[in-house]
Tab-separated table of C-alpha atoms in Angstrom:
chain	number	residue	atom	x	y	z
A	1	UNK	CA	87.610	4.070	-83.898
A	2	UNK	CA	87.487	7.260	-82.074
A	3	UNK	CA	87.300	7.740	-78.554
A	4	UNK	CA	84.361	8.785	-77.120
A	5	UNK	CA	84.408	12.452	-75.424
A	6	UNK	CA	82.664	12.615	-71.965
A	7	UNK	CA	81.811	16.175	-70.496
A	8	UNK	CA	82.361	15.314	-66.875
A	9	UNK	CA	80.221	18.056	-65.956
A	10	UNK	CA	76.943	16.072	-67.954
A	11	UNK	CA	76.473	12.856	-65.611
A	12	UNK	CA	72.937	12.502	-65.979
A	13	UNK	CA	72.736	10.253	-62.916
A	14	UNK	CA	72.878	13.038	-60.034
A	15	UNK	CA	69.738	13.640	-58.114
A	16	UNK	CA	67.604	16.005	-57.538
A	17	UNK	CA	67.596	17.634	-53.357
A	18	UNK	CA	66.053	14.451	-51.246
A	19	UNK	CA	66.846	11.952	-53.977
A	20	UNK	CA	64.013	12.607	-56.515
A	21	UNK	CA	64.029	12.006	-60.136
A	22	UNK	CA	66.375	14.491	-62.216
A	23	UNK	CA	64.668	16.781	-64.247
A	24	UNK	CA	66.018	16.347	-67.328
A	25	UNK	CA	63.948	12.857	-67.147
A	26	UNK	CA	60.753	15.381	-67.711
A	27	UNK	CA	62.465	18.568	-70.166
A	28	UNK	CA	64.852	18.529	-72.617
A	29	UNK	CA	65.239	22.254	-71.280
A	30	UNK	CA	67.187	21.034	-68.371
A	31	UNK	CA	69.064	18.205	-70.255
A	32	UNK	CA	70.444	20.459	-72.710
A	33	UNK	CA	71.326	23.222	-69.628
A	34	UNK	CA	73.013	20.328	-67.213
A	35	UNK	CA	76.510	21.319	-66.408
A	36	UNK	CA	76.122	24.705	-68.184
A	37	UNK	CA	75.971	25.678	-72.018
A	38	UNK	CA	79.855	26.513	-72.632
A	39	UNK	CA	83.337	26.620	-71.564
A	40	UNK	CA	86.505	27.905	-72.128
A	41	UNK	CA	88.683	26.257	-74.785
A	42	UNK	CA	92.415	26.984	-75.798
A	43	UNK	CA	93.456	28.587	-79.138
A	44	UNK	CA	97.068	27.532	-78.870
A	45	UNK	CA	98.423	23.928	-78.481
A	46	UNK	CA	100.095	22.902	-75.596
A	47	UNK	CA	102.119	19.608	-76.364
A	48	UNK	CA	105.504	19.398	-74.890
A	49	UNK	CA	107.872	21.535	-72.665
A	50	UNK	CA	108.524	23.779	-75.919
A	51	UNK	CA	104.753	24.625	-75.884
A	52	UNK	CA	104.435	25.063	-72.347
A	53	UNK	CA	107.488	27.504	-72.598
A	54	UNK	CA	106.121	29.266	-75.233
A	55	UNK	CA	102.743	29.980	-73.639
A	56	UNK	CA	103.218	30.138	-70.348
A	57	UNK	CA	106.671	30.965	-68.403
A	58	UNK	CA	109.133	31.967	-69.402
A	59	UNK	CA	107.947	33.324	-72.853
A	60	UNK	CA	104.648	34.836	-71.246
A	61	UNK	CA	107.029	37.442	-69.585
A	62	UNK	CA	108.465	38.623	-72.830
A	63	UNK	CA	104.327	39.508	-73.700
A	64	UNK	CA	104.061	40.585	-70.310
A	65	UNK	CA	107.414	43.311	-70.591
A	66	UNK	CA	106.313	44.738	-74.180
A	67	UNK	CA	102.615	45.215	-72.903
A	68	UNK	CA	103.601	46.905	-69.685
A	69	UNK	CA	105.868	49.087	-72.401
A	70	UNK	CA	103.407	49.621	-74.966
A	71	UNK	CA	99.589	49.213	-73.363
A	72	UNK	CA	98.059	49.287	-76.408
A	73	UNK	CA	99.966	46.155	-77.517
A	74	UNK	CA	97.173	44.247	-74.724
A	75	UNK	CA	94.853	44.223	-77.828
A	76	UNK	CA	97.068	42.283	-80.248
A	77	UNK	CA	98.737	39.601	-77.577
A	78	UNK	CA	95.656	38.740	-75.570
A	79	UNK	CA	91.895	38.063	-76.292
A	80	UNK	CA	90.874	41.370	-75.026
A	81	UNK	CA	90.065	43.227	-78.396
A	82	UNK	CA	87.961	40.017	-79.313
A	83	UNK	CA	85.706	39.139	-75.730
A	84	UNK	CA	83.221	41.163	-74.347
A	85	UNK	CA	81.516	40.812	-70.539
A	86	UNK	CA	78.072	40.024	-70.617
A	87	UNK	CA	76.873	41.388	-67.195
A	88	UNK	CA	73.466	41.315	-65.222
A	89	UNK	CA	72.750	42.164	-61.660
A	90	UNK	CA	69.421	39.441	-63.017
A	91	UNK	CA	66.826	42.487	-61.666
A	92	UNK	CA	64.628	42.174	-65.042
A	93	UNK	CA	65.331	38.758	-66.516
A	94	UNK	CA	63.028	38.045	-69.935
A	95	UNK	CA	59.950	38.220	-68.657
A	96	UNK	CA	60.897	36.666	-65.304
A	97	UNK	CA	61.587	39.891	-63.203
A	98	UNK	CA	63.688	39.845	-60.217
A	99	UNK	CA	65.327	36.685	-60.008
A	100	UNK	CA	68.974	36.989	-58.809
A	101	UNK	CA	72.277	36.348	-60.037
A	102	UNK	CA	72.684	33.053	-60.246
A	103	UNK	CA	69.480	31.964	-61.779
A	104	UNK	CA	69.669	34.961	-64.517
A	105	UNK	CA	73.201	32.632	-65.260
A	106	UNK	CA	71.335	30.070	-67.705
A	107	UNK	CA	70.099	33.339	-69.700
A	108	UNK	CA	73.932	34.742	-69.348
A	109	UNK	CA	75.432	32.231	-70.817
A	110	UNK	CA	72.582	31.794	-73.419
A	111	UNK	CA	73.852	35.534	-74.735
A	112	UNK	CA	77.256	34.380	-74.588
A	113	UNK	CA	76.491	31.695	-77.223
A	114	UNK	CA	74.711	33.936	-79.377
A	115	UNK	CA	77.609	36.116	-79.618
A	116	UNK	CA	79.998	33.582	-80.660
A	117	UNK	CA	77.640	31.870	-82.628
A	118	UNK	CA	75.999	34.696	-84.677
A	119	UNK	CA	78.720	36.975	-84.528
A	120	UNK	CA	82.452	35.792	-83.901
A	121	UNK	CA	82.621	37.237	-80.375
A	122	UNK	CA	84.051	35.821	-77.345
A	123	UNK	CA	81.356	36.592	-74.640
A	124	UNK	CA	81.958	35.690	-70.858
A	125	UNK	CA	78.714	36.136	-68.319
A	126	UNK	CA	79.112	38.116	-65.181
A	127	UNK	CA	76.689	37.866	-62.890
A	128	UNK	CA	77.102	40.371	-59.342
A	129	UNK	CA	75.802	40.143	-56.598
A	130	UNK	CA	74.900	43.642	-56.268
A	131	UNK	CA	72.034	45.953	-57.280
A	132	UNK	CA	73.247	49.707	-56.259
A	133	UNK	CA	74.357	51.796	-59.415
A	134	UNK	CA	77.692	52.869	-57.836
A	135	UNK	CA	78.804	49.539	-56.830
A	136	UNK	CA	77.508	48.358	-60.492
A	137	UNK	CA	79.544	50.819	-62.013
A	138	UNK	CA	82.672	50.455	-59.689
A	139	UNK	CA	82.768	46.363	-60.287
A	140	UNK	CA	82.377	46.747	-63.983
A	141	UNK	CA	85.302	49.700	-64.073
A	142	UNK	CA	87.408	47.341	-62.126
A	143	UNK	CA	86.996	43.994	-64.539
A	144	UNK	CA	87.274	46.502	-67.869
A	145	UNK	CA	91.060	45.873	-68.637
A	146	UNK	CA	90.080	42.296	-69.570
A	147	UNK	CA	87.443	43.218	-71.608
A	148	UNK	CA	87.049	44.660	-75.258
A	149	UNK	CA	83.298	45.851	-74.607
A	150	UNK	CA	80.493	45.478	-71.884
A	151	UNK	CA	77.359	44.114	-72.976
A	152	UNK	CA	74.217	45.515	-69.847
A	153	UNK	CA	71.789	42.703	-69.650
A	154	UNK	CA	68.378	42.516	-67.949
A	155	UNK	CA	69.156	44.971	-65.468
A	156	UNK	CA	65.983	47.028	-64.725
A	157	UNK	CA	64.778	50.396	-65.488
A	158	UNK	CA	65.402	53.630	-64.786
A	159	UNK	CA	68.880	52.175	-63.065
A	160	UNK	CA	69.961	50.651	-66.629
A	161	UNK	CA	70.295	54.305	-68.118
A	162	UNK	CA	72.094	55.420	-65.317
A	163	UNK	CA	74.716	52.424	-64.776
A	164	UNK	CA	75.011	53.024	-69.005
A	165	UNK	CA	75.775	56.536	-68.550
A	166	UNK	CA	78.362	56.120	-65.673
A	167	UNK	CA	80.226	53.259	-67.502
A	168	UNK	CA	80.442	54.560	-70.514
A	169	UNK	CA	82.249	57.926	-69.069
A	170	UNK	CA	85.023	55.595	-67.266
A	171	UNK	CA	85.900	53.201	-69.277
A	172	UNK	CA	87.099	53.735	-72.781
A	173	UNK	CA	85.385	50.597	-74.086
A	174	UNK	CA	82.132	50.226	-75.739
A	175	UNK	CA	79.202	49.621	-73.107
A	176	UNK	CA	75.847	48.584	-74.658
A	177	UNK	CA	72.669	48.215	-73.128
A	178	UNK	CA	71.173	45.208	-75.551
A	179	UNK	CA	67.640	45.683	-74.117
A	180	UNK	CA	67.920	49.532	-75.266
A	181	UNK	CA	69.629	49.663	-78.220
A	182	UNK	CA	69.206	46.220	-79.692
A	183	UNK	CA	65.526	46.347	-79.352
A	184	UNK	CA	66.057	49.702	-80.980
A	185	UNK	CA	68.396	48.617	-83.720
A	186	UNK	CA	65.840	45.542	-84.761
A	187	UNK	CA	62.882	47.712	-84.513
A	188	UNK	CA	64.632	50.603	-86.741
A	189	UNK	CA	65.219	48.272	-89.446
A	190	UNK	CA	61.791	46.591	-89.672
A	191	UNK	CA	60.300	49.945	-89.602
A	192	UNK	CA	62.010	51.071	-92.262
A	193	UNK	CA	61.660	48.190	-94.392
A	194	UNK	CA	57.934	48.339	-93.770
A	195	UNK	CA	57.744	52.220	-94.860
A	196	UNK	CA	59.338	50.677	-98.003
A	197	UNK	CA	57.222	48.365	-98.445
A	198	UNK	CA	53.699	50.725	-98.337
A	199	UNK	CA	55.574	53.591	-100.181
A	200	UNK	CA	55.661	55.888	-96.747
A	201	UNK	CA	58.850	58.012	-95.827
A	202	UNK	CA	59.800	57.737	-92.089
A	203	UNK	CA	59.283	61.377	-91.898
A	204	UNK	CA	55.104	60.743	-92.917
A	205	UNK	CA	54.317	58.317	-89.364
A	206	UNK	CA	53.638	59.020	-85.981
A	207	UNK	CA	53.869	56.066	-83.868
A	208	UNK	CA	52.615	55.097	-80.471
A	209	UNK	CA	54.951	53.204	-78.209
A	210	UNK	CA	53.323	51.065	-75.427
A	211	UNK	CA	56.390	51.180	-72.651
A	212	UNK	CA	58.266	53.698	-71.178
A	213	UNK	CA	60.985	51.287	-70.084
A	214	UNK	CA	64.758	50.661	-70.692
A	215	UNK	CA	63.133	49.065	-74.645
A	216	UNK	CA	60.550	52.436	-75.070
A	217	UNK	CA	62.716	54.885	-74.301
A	218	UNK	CA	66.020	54.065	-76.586
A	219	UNK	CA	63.614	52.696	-79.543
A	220	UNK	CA	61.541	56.184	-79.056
A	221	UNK	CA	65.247	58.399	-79.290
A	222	UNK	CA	66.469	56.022	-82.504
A	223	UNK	CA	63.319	56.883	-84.439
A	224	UNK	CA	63.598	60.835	-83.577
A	225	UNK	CA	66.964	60.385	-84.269
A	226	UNK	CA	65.828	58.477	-87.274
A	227	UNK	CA	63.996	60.978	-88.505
A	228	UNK	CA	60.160	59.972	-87.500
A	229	UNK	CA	57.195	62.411	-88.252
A	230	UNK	CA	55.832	62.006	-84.629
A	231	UNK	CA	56.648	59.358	-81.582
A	232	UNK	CA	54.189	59.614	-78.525
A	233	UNK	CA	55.123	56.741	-75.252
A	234	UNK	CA	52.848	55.904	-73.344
A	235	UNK	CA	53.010	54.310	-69.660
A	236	UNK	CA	50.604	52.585	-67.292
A	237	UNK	CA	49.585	56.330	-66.495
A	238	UNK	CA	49.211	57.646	-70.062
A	239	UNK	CA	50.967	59.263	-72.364
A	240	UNK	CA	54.230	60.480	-71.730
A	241	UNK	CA	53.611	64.059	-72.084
A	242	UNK	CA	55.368	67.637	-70.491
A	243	UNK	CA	52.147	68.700	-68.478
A	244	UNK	CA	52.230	65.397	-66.175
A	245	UNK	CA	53.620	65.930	-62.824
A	246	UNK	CA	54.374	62.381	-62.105
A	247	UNK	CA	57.680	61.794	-64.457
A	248	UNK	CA	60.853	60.291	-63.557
A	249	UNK	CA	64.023	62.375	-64.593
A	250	UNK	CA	64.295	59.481	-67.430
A	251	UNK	CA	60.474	60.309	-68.876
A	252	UNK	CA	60.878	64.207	-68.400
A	253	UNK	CA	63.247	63.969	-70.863
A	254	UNK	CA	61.697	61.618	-72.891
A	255	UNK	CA	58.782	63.945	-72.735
A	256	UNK	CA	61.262	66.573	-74.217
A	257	UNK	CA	61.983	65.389	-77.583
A	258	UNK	CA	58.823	62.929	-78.118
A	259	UNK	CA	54.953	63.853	-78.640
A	260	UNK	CA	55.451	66.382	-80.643
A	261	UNK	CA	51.481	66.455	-81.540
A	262	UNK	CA	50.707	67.316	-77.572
A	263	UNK	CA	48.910	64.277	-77.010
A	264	UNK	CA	47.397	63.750	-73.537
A	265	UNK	CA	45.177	60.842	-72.471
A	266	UNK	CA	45.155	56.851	-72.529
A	267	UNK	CA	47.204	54.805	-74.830
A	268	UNK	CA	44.507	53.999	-76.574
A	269	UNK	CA	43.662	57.899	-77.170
A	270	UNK	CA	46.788	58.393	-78.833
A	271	UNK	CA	46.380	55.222	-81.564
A	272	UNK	CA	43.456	56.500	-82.690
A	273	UNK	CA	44.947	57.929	-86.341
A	274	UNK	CA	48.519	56.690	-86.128
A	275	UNK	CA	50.504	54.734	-88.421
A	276	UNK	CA	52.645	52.553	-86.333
A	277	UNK	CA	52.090	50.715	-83.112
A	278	UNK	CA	55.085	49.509	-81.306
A	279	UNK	CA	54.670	47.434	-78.428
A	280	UNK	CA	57.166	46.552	-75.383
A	281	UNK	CA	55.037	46.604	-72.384
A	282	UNK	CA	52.934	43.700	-72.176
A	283	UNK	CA	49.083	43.936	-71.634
A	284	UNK	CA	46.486	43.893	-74.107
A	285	UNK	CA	45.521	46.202	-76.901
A	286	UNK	CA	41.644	46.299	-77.034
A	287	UNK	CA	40.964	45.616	-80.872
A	288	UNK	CA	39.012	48.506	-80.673
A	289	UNK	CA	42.197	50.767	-80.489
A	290	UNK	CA	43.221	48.695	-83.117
A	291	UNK	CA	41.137	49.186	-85.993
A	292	UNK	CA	40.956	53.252	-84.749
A	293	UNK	CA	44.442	53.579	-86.144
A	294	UNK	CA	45.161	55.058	-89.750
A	295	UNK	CA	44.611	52.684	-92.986
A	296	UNK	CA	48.013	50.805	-93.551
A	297	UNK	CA	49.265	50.937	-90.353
A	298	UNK	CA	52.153	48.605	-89.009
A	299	UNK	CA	51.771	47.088	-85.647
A	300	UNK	CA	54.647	45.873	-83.787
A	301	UNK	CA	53.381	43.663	-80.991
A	302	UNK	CA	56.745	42.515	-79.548
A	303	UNK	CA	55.436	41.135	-75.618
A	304	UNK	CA	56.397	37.825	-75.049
A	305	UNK	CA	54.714	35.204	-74.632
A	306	UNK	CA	51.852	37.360	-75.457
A	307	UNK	CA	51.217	39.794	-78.190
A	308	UNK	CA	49.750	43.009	-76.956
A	309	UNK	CA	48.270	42.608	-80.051
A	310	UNK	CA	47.321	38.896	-81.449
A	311	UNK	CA	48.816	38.679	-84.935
A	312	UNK	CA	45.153	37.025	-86.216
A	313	UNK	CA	43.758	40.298	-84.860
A	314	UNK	CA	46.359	42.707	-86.175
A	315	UNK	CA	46.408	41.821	-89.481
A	316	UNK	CA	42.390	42.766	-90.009
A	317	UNK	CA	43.807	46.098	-89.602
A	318	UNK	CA	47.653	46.407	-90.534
A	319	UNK	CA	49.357	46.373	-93.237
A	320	UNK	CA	52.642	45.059	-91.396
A	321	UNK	CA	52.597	43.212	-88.500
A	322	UNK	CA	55.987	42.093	-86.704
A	323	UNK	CA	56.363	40.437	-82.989
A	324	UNK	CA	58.734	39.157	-80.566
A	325	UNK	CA	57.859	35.574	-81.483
A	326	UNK	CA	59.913	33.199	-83.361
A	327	UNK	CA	56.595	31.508	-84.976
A	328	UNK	CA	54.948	34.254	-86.373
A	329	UNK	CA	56.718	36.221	-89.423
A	330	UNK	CA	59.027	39.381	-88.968
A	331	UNK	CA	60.518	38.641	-85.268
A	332	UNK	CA	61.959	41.871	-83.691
A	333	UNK	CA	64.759	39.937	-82.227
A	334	UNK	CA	67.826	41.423	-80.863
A	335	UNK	CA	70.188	38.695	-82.119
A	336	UNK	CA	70.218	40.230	-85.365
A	337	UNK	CA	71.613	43.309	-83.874
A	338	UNK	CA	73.988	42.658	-80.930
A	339	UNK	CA	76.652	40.435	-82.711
A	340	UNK	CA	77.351	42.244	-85.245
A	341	UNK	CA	77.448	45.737	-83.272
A	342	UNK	CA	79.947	44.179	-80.937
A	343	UNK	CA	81.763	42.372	-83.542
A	344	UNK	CA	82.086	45.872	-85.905
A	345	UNK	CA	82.905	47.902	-82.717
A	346	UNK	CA	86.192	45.249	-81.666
A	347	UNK	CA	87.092	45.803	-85.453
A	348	UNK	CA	88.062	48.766	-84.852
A	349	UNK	CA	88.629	48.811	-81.107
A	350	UNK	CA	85.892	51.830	-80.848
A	351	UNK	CA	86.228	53.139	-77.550
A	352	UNK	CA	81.812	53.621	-77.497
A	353	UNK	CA	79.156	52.685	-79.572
A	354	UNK	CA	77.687	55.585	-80.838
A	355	UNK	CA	74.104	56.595	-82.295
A	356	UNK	CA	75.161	56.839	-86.203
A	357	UNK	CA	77.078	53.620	-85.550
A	358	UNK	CA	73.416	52.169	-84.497
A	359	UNK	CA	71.698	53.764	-87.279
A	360	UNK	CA	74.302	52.554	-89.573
A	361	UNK	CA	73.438	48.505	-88.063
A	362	UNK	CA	69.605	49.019	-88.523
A	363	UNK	CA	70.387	50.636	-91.873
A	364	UNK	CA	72.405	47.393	-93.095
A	365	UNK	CA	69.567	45.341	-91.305
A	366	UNK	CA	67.269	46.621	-93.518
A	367	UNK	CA	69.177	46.307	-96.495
A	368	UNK	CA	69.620	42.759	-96.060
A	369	UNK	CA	66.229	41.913	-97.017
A	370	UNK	CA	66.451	43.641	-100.625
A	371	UNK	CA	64.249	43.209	-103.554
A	372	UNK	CA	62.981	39.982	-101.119
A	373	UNK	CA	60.601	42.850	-99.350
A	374	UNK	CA	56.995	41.625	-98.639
A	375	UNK	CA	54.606	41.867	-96.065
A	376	UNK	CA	55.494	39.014	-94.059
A	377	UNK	CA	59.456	39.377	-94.559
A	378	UNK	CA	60.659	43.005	-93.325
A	379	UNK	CA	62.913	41.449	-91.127
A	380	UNK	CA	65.934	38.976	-92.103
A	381	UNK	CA	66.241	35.480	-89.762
A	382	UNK	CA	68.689	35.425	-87.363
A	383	UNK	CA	69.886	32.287	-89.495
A	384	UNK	CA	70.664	34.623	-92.525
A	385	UNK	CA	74.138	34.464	-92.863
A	386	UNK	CA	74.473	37.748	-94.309
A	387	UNK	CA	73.137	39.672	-91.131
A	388	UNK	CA	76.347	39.284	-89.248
A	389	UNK	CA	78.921	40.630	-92.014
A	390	UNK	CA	76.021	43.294	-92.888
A	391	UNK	CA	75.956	44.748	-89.478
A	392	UNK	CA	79.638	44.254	-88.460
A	393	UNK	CA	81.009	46.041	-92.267
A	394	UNK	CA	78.484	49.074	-91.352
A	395	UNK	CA	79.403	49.782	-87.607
A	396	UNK	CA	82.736	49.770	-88.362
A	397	UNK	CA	82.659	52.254	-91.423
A	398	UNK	CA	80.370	54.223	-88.869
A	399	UNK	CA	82.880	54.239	-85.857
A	400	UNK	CA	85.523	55.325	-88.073
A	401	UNK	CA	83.390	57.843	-89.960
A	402	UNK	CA	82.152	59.110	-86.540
A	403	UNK	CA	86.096	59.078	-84.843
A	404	UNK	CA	85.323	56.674	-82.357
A	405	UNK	CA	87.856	53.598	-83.868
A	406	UNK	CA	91.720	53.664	-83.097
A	407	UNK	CA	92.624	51.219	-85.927
């Protein structure tokens, strides 16, 4: 009979503060989170004196004397090509806001998981106790050599693009912003699928997106890049538009290559006629917005917990309806991009992650659905096995098409 394993960190019996009842007695939540959600486990054996020679000294220094030699040899003797550091200052956790570093940990190592689950990668949460973009930046540049990428995580807006920027122009690693570009990637690919689906070209929509944040902003450049007809963002001011006096650096830029149309007013001014909605602010849509937009429209209500647009409600009026929501159909979640991105950029050891090379992951995305394409499936699950592979094959043709990969 086998021997039972015991995680020592899971004893059950340890007390809340002042002796009260754990709370794992009330949520599974917290019985599934005791004592953390992963941990480091070896790859190699270690036995006997022969093993222990082997892997640590002396044979380590052998490793050790050929990478100080050959630096690029670091890739093929350690785990850096395959691990990437999941890091968060925890300013703009979920939907939870300001919160800290060590309680944005449980959603840290959450990611973590995801990566090696859905994708294959080594992930390792870093959570600093910092918020300024320089010292960021300088604590990131300084924990790069053990890392094959940098994944930005809930760190708010307008500081995210900025911290983005800076890494990316010292280190020589890929540095990826999952709550830009995922969103982006996942909302790509469901948009395309859905132009499929109605017989519409991306070049024929204008959309209206409902968030000028770190999300808005990097799904509003994809679909320009893309090749949308028209994308107008709107914040809790208005539309994002070149007459306003009021815009960050980050929005007068936006309004640079977005709202092509000239649209000024409300949010609700600019839905009236347009084929998509795209949601990532929160709030409500009034329904009367709604049913103002053009016949066949798609709306993307992707708020969590809450729809800014109810499904029941959306679906009088669209002919595509996605969300952020695991129990409604077509979830824009960014587990079906991140994994593989990472995983196709290590691949090829890409020193960045570049646009084509996201365009490329929403393209193969998309293409994973196939002849399967209906209303209510424009979107693979995050269980489809053939996400991963899909995404991973196309970002690394993509980085080596776009002379970004070194192998």
């Amino acid at each position: 009979m086998a021997a039972e394993i015991v995680n020592p960190r899971s004893d059950s019996s340890t007390d809340q503060e002042g002796g009260a009842e754990p709370l794992d007695s009330f949520d599974p939540a917290f019985a599934l989170h005791r004592g953390g959600k992963m941990a480091v486990q070896a790859t190699v054996p270690v036995r006997d004196k022969d093993d222990l020679s082997l892997a640590y000294t002396p044979g380590v220094a052998r490793v050790c004397t050929a990478i100080a030699d050959q630096p690029e040899l670091v890739h093929d003797y350690t785990w850096k090509s395959s691990v990437v550091a999941v890091v968060t200052d925890g300013t703009a956790v979920l939907g939870l806001g300001d919160i800290g570093p060590e309680a944005s940990l449980p959603v840290m190592e959450g990611k973590a998981i995801l990566f090696k689950q859905f994708g294959g990668v080594d992930a390792v949460p870093i959570a600093l106790n910092c918020t300024g973009v320089d010292e960021i930046v300088e604590t990131v540049v300084r924990l790069a050599p053990s890392f094959g990428g940098v994944n930005l995580e809930d760190i708010s807006a307008p500081r995210c693009f900025e911290i983005e920027r800076k890494l990316q122009e010292r280190v020589d690693i890929p540095v990826f912003h999952d709550d830009q570009h995922g969103t982006a990637v996942v909302t790509l690919a469901a948009l395309r699928n859905a132009a499929r689906l109605t017989a519409k070209g991306l070049g024929d929509l204008r959309a209206v997106i409902s968030g000028a944040g770190a999300a808005g902003v990097a799904i509003a450049r994809m679909l320009v890049e893309a090749g949308i007809g028209d994308v107008a963002v709107a914040d809790r001011k208005g539309v994002v538009s070149a007459d306003r006096e009021d815009l960050t650096p980050v929005k007068r830029e936006l309004a640079g290559f977005t709202n092509k149309a000239g649209i000024t007013g409300s949010l609700e001014d600019a839905l009236a006629g347009a084929d998509v909605f795209i949601g990532v602010s929160g709030g409500t849509v009034a329904e009367e917005a709604v049913a103002s937009m053009a016949e066949g429209a798609f709306v993307f209500a992707m708020a969590n917990p809450n729809p800014e647009v109810h499904p029941d409600v959306a679906h009088k009026y669209a002919a595509v309806v996605a969300t952020g929501r695991s129990d409604f159909p077509n979830q824009i979640n960014n587990v079906l991009a991140f994994p593989g991105i990472f995983a196709g950029a290590l691949q090829v050891r890409a020193s960045r992650i570049t646009e084509g090379m996201k365009i490329a992951a929403a393209e193969a995305l998309a293409g994973v659905v196939g002849d399967d394409l209906a209303a209510d499936y424009v979107i693979p699950s995050p269980f489809d096995e053939r996400v991963a592979p899909a995404v991973t094959a196309a970002v690394a043709a993509a980085a080596r098409a776009e002379g970004v990969a070194r192998r």
